GROMACS .gro file of C-alpha atoms in nm:
model
  285
    1UNK     CA    1  -0.008  -1.803  -1.767
    2UNK     CA    2  -0.274  -1.537  -1.714
    3UNK     CA    3  -0.354  -1.680  -1.368
    4UNK     CA    4   0.011  -1.643  -1.264
    5UNK     CA    5   0.021  -1.283  -1.388
    6UNK     CA    6  -0.312  -1.206  -1.219
    7UNK     CA    7  -0.193  -1.346  -0.885
    8UNK     CA    8   0.127  -1.143  -0.908
    9UNK     CA    9  -0.053  -0.818  -0.991
   10UNK     CA   10  -0.307  -0.878  -0.714
   11UNK     CA   11  -0.045  -0.920  -0.441
   12UNK     CA   12  -0.066  -0.661  -0.160
   13UNK     CA   13   0.200  -0.394  -0.184
   14UNK     CA   14   0.314  -0.142   0.080
   15UNK     CA   15   0.123   0.185   0.059
   16UNK     CA   16   0.369   0.464   0.139
   17UNK     CA   17   0.169   0.766   0.024
   18UNK     CA   18   0.078   0.881   0.373
   19UNK     CA   19   0.222   1.052   0.678
   20UNK     CA   20   0.591   1.082   0.752
   21UNK     CA   21   0.689   0.809   0.505
   22UNK     CA   22   0.543   1.001   0.213
   23UNK     CA   23   0.714   1.331   0.301
   24UNK     CA   24   1.044   1.151   0.346
   25UNK     CA   25   1.003   0.999   0.000
   26UNK     CA   26   0.905   1.339  -0.141
   27UNK     CA   27   1.235   1.488  -0.021
   28UNK     CA   28   1.430   1.186  -0.148
   29UNK     CA   29   1.263   1.209  -0.493
   30UNK     CA   30   1.348   1.580  -0.514
   31UNK     CA   31   1.712   1.534  -0.409
   32UNK     CA   32   1.768   1.235  -0.637
   33UNK     CA   33   1.610   1.414  -0.934
   34UNK     CA   34   1.821   1.725  -0.878
   35UNK     CA   35   2.144   1.539  -0.806
   36UNK     CA   36   2.109   1.305  -1.102
   37UNK     CA   37   2.041   1.589  -1.347
   38UNK     CA   38   2.303   1.827  -1.212
   39UNK     CA   39   2.595   1.596  -1.146
   40UNK     CA   40   2.552   1.335  -1.419
   41UNK     CA   41   2.395   1.539  -1.703
   42UNK     CA   42   2.232   1.222  -1.841
   43UNK     CA   43   2.111   1.383  -2.164
   44UNK     CA   44   2.255   1.621  -2.422
   45UNK     CA   45   2.307   1.970  -2.281
   46UNK     CA   46   2.319   2.249  -2.540
   47UNK     CA   47   2.433   2.549  -2.335
   48UNK     CA   48   2.356   2.825  -2.595
   49UNK     CA   49   1.983   2.749  -2.554
   50UNK     CA   50   1.987   2.793  -2.175
   51UNK     CA   51   1.811   3.098  -2.034
   52UNK     CA   52   1.969   3.040  -1.692
   53UNK     CA   53   2.244   2.842  -1.521
   54UNK     CA   54   2.238   2.464  -1.538
   55UNK     CA   55   2.209   2.457  -1.159
   56UNK     CA   56   1.875   2.643  -1.178
   57UNK     CA   57   1.759   2.428  -1.469
   58UNK     CA   58   1.828   2.112  -1.267
   59UNK     CA   59   1.651   2.266  -0.968
   60UNK     CA   60   1.340   2.347  -1.176
   61UNK     CA   61   1.331   1.996  -1.321
   62UNK     CA   62   1.349   1.852  -0.968
   63UNK     CA   63   1.074   2.086  -0.846
   64UNK     CA   64   0.843   1.977  -1.129
   65UNK     CA   65   0.903   1.613  -1.031
   66UNK     CA   66   0.831   1.683  -0.663
   67UNK     CA   67   0.518   1.890  -0.742
   68UNK     CA   68   0.372   1.615  -0.962
   69UNK     CA   69   0.447   1.360  -0.687
   70UNK     CA   70   0.270   1.577  -0.430
   71UNK     CA   71  -0.034   1.640  -0.654
   72UNK     CA   72  -0.076   1.267  -0.712
   73UNK     CA   73  -0.053   1.217  -0.336
   74UNK     CA   74  -0.340   1.465  -0.289
   75UNK     CA   75  -0.544   1.279  -0.551
   76UNK     CA   76  -0.491   0.951  -0.366
   77UNK     CA   77  -0.623   1.114  -0.048
   78UNK     CA   78  -0.958   1.148  -0.225
   79UNK     CA   79  -0.975   0.771  -0.269
   80UNK     CA   80  -1.067   0.601   0.062
   81UNK     CA   81  -0.902   0.295   0.214
   82UNK     CA   82  -0.617   0.271  -0.037
   83UNK     CA   83  -0.383   0.149   0.240
   84UNK     CA   84  -0.550  -0.191   0.245
   85UNK     CA   85  -0.645  -0.210  -0.123
   86UNK     CA   86  -0.301  -0.122  -0.262
   87UNK     CA   87  -0.141  -0.396  -0.469
   88UNK     CA   88   0.131  -0.452  -0.729
   89UNK     CA   89  -0.094  -0.352  -1.020
   90UNK     CA   90  -0.192  -0.022  -0.857
   91UNK     CA   91   0.172   0.050  -0.775
   92UNK     CA   92   0.272  -0.006  -1.139
   93UNK     CA   93  -0.014   0.211  -1.266
   94UNK     CA   94   0.070   0.485  -1.017
   95UNK     CA   95   0.439   0.495  -1.106
   96UNK     CA   96   0.367   0.483  -1.480
   97UNK     CA   97   0.118   0.770  -1.448
   98UNK     CA   98   0.364   0.962  -1.233
   99UNK     CA   99   0.643   0.932  -1.489
  100UNK     CA  100   0.409   1.022  -1.775
  101UNK     CA  101   0.289   1.337  -1.594
  102UNK     CA  102   0.644   1.437  -1.502
  103UNK     CA  103   0.746   1.405  -1.867
  104UNK     CA  104   0.453   1.625  -1.972
  105UNK     CA  105   0.541   1.873  -1.697
  106UNK     CA  106   0.902   1.894  -1.814
  107UNK     CA  107   0.776   1.960  -2.166
  108UNK     CA  108   0.545   2.242  -2.051
  109UNK     CA  109   0.828   2.433  -1.882
  110UNK     CA  110   1.064   2.422  -2.181
  111UNK     CA  111   0.987   2.784  -2.276
  112UNK     CA  112   1.090   2.893  -1.927
  113UNK     CA  113   1.438   2.742  -1.941
  114UNK     CA  114   1.523   2.689  -2.310
  115UNK     CA  115   1.546   2.940  -2.594
  116UNK     CA  116   1.435   2.711  -2.875
  117UNK     CA  117   1.168   2.792  -3.139
  118UNK     CA  118   1.066   2.424  -3.149
  119UNK     CA  119   0.992   2.391  -2.776
  120UNK     CA  120   0.626   2.311  -2.843
  121UNK     CA  121   0.686   2.040  -3.101
  122UNK     CA  122   0.571   1.680  -3.074
  123UNK     CA  123   0.935   1.577  -3.102
  124UNK     CA  124   1.025   1.745  -2.774
  125UNK     CA  125   0.711   1.616  -2.600
  126UNK     CA  126   0.804   1.259  -2.689
  127UNK     CA  127   1.167   1.326  -2.595
  128UNK     CA  128   1.078   1.463  -2.250
  129UNK     CA  129   0.848   1.169  -2.175
  130UNK     CA  130   1.108   0.921  -2.300
  131UNK     CA  131   1.386   1.080  -2.093
  132UNK     CA  132   1.164   1.084  -1.784
  133UNK     CA  133   1.090   0.714  -1.818
  134UNK     CA  134   1.458   0.633  -1.870
  135UNK     CA  135   1.556   0.814  -1.549
  136UNK     CA  136   1.240   0.710  -1.363
  137UNK     CA  137   1.299   0.341  -1.418
  138UNK     CA  138   1.637   0.383  -1.250
  139UNK     CA  139   1.476   0.560  -0.953
  140UNK     CA  140   1.208   0.294  -0.923
  141UNK     CA  141   1.470   0.019  -0.930
  142UNK     CA  142   1.641   0.188  -0.633
  143UNK     CA  143   1.358   0.335  -0.425
  144UNK     CA  144   1.095   0.061  -0.445
  145UNK     CA  145   1.318  -0.223  -0.313
  146UNK     CA  146   1.461   0.010  -0.045
  147UNK     CA  147   1.114   0.107   0.075
  148UNK     CA  148   0.994  -0.254   0.068
  149UNK     CA  149   1.301  -0.366   0.264
  150UNK     CA  150   1.261  -0.083   0.516
  151UNK     CA  151   0.899  -0.168   0.590
  152UNK     CA  152   0.976  -0.539   0.609
  153UNK     CA  153   1.256  -0.490   0.864
  154UNK     CA  154   1.051  -0.239   1.062
  155UNK     CA  155   0.750  -0.470   1.096
  156UNK     CA  156   0.968  -0.774   1.163
  157UNK     CA  157   1.135  -0.586   1.446
  158UNK     CA  158   0.803  -0.470   1.593
  159UNK     CA  159   0.657  -0.819   1.566
  160UNK     CA  160   0.952  -0.967   1.755
  161UNK     CA  161   0.843  -0.775   2.065
  162UNK     CA  162   0.487  -0.908   2.053
  163UNK     CA  163   0.366  -1.226   2.216
  164UNK     CA  164   0.037  -1.411   2.172
  165UNK     CA  165  -0.218  -1.369   2.449
  166UNK     CA  166  -0.232  -1.625   2.727
  167UNK     CA  167  -0.565  -1.507   2.867
  168UNK     CA  168  -0.856  -1.723   2.757
  169UNK     CA  169  -1.215  -1.609   2.723
  170UNK     CA  170  -1.494  -1.785   2.908
  171UNK     CA  171  -1.723  -2.020   2.724
  172UNK     CA  172  -1.975  -1.802   2.550
  173UNK     CA  173  -2.213  -1.805   2.259
  174UNK     CA  174  -2.381  -1.524   2.074
  175UNK     CA  175  -2.666  -1.525   1.829
  176UNK     CA  176  -2.555  -1.360   1.505
  177UNK     CA  177  -2.815  -1.186   1.293
  178UNK     CA  178  -2.723  -1.193   0.923
  179UNK     CA  179  -2.863  -1.019   0.617
  180UNK     CA  180  -3.078  -1.324   0.546
  181UNK     CA  181  -3.287  -1.460   0.834
  182UNK     CA  182  -3.232  -1.820   0.732
  183UNK     CA  183  -2.857  -1.761   0.767
  184UNK     CA  184  -2.875  -1.647   1.133
  185UNK     CA  185  -2.665  -1.868   1.361
  186UNK     CA  186  -2.515  -1.921   1.705
  187UNK     CA  187  -2.143  -1.845   1.722
  188UNK     CA  188  -1.929  -2.023   1.980
  189UNK     CA  189  -1.675  -1.756   2.075
  190UNK     CA  190  -1.436  -2.005   2.234
  191UNK     CA  191  -1.389  -2.198   1.911
  192UNK     CA  192  -1.408  -1.904   1.672
  193UNK     CA  193  -1.073  -1.860   1.489
  194UNK     CA  194  -1.125  -1.583   1.236
  195UNK     CA  195  -1.358  -1.440   0.975
  196UNK     CA  196  -1.278  -1.337   0.622
  197UNK     CA  197  -1.483  -1.113   0.393
  198UNK     CA  198  -1.594  -1.260   0.062
  199UNK     CA  199  -1.783  -0.982  -0.119
  200UNK     CA  200  -2.124  -0.963   0.055
  201UNK     CA  201  -2.052  -1.274   0.257
  202UNK     CA  202  -1.824  -1.369   0.546
  203UNK     CA  203  -1.633  -1.694   0.579
  204UNK     CA  204  -1.643  -1.801   0.945
  205UNK     CA  205  -1.362  -2.035   1.051
  206UNK     CA  206  -1.418  -2.248   1.361
  207UNK     CA  207  -1.193  -2.492   1.547
  208UNK     CA  208  -1.353  -2.833   1.603
  209UNK     CA  209  -1.236  -3.172   1.722
  210UNK     CA  210  -1.222  -3.282   1.359
  211UNK     CA  211  -1.018  -2.981   1.246
  212UNK     CA  212  -1.129  -2.655   1.086
  213UNK     CA  213  -1.493  -2.595   1.001
  214UNK     CA  214  -1.580  -2.315   0.757
  215UNK     CA  215  -1.921  -2.156   0.724
  216UNK     CA  216  -2.025  -1.904   0.460
  217UNK     CA  217  -2.279  -1.651   0.588
  218UNK     CA  218  -2.458  -1.358   0.426
  219UNK     CA  219  -2.313  -1.085   0.650
  220UNK     CA  220  -2.053  -0.813   0.605
  221UNK     CA  221  -1.738  -0.803   0.816
  222UNK     CA  222  -1.844  -0.462   0.947
  223UNK     CA  223  -2.181  -0.598   1.064
  224UNK     CA  224  -2.015  -0.901   1.222
  225UNK     CA  225  -1.763  -0.676   1.397
  226UNK     CA  226  -2.039  -0.461   1.548
  227UNK     CA  227  -2.217  -0.768   1.689
  228UNK     CA  228  -1.892  -0.902   1.841
  229UNK     CA  229  -1.781  -0.568   1.977
  230UNK     CA  230  -1.832  -0.668   2.343
  231UNK     CA  231  -1.576  -0.948   2.313
  232UNK     CA  232  -1.235  -0.789   2.373
  233UNK     CA  233  -1.048  -1.092   2.237
  234UNK     CA  234  -1.201  -1.051   1.890
  235UNK     CA  235  -1.073  -0.760   1.684
  236UNK     CA  236  -1.055  -0.637   1.327
  237UNK     CA  237  -0.706  -0.671   1.177
  238UNK     CA  238  -0.770  -0.584   0.816
  239UNK     CA  239  -1.042  -0.451   0.588
  240UNK     CA  240  -1.134  -0.813   0.518
  241UNK     CA  241  -1.040  -0.996   0.840
  242UNK     CA  242  -1.135  -1.040   1.207
  243UNK     CA  243  -0.947  -1.265   1.444
  244UNK     CA  244  -0.977  -1.427   1.786
  245UNK     CA  245  -0.663  -1.320   1.973
  246UNK     CA  246  -0.679  -1.625   2.197
  247UNK     CA  247  -0.593  -1.851   1.904
  248UNK     CA  248  -0.280  -1.668   1.787
  249UNK     CA  249   0.031  -1.883   1.822
  250UNK     CA  250   0.286  -1.672   1.631
  251UNK     CA  251   0.324  -1.316   1.503
  252UNK     CA  252   0.546  -1.234   1.205
  253UNK     CA  253   0.619  -0.904   1.035
  254UNK     CA  254   0.626  -0.830   0.662
  255UNK     CA  255   0.622  -0.525   0.437
  256UNK     CA  256   0.242  -0.489   0.456
  257UNK     CA  257   0.216  -0.523   0.836
  258UNK     CA  258   0.192  -0.846   1.037
  259UNK     CA  259   0.094  -1.204   0.966
  260UNK     CA  260  -0.078  -1.408   1.238
  261UNK     CA  261  -0.042  -1.785   1.262
  262UNK     CA  262  -0.342  -1.941   1.433
  263UNK     CA  263  -0.384  -2.255   1.637
  264UNK     CA  264  -0.496  -2.552   1.425
  265UNK     CA  265  -0.513  -2.334   1.111
  266UNK     CA  266  -0.296  -2.381   0.805
  267UNK     CA  267  -0.362  -2.026   0.682
  268UNK     CA  268  -0.252  -1.690   0.820
  269UNK     CA  269  -0.443  -1.375   0.903
  270UNK     CA  270  -0.298  -1.044   0.779
  271UNK     CA  271  -0.274  -0.731   0.990
  272UNK     CA  272  -0.261  -0.416   0.778
  273UNK     CA  273  -0.064  -0.119   0.904
  274UNK     CA  274  -0.379   0.076   0.987
  275UNK     CA  275  -0.478  -0.192   1.241
  276UNK     CA  276  -0.137  -0.256   1.397
  277UNK     CA  277  -0.188  -0.011   1.690
  278UNK     CA  278  -0.519  -0.178   1.779
  279UNK     CA  279  -0.360  -0.524   1.774
  280UNK     CA  280  -0.065  -0.416   1.987
  281UNK     CA  281  -0.295  -0.249   2.238
  282UNK     CA  282  -0.523  -0.553   2.257
  283UNK     CA  283  -0.235  -0.795   2.311
  284UNK     CA  284  -0.127  -0.597   2.618
  285UNK     CA  285  -0.464  -0.627   2.793
   0.00000   0.00000   0.00000
């Protein structure tokens, strides 16, 4: 049971806290928060306590939500390479933290909008957090699937215009220097399929007459990439993957980016969104 849960939580998930996508979501979060509060009045509204119109109260609540969202976005910017590391668990933790902070923020502004001597009580703190989670779960149920579907369709559409390369590289070998001298080896570029990072090692997948041969070498993907830099048909597609473009037989899109099917390989190679422009450029040459 734990293995199933672990696999689910470890699944890659679209990272939308960047660029135009994030700012679009920021506006959507603000408008949905304001509209939901103002038009539906989801919780008890005791007008005699109000220091201002309900329109302004709803606007302030929405601003608090948007400000918290933006602050968390700035915090994520301090953490490098989250685009490729983002997964279901991190998405759940982010959204839970976001809703918790929004609830606390709504509690802290009570004195600004409500004339109530008990504004700073534990009862109202718990109430604000509870109400935020009740509304937030509804937002998450709407926004997360919409965003996932949008990215999936977008990448599927882009992938449909891409075709595998037909140009083949000449027979060539290169001597690869690893972190351990006894692990150094000759790499046949023609039969190289892809490489996958495995902590401080790299799994090298080769096509042979007998099928797929896998070698585990003590070398980082970054080091391997630098040594293969002169071969234009071999590119990085992900934080953990490199691929030989000449062995791609099919390109599919998904919410995270692209998936590459390779000749004679049962697995697929992912292309994260950060590496999509490089792949598209390389396939044109």
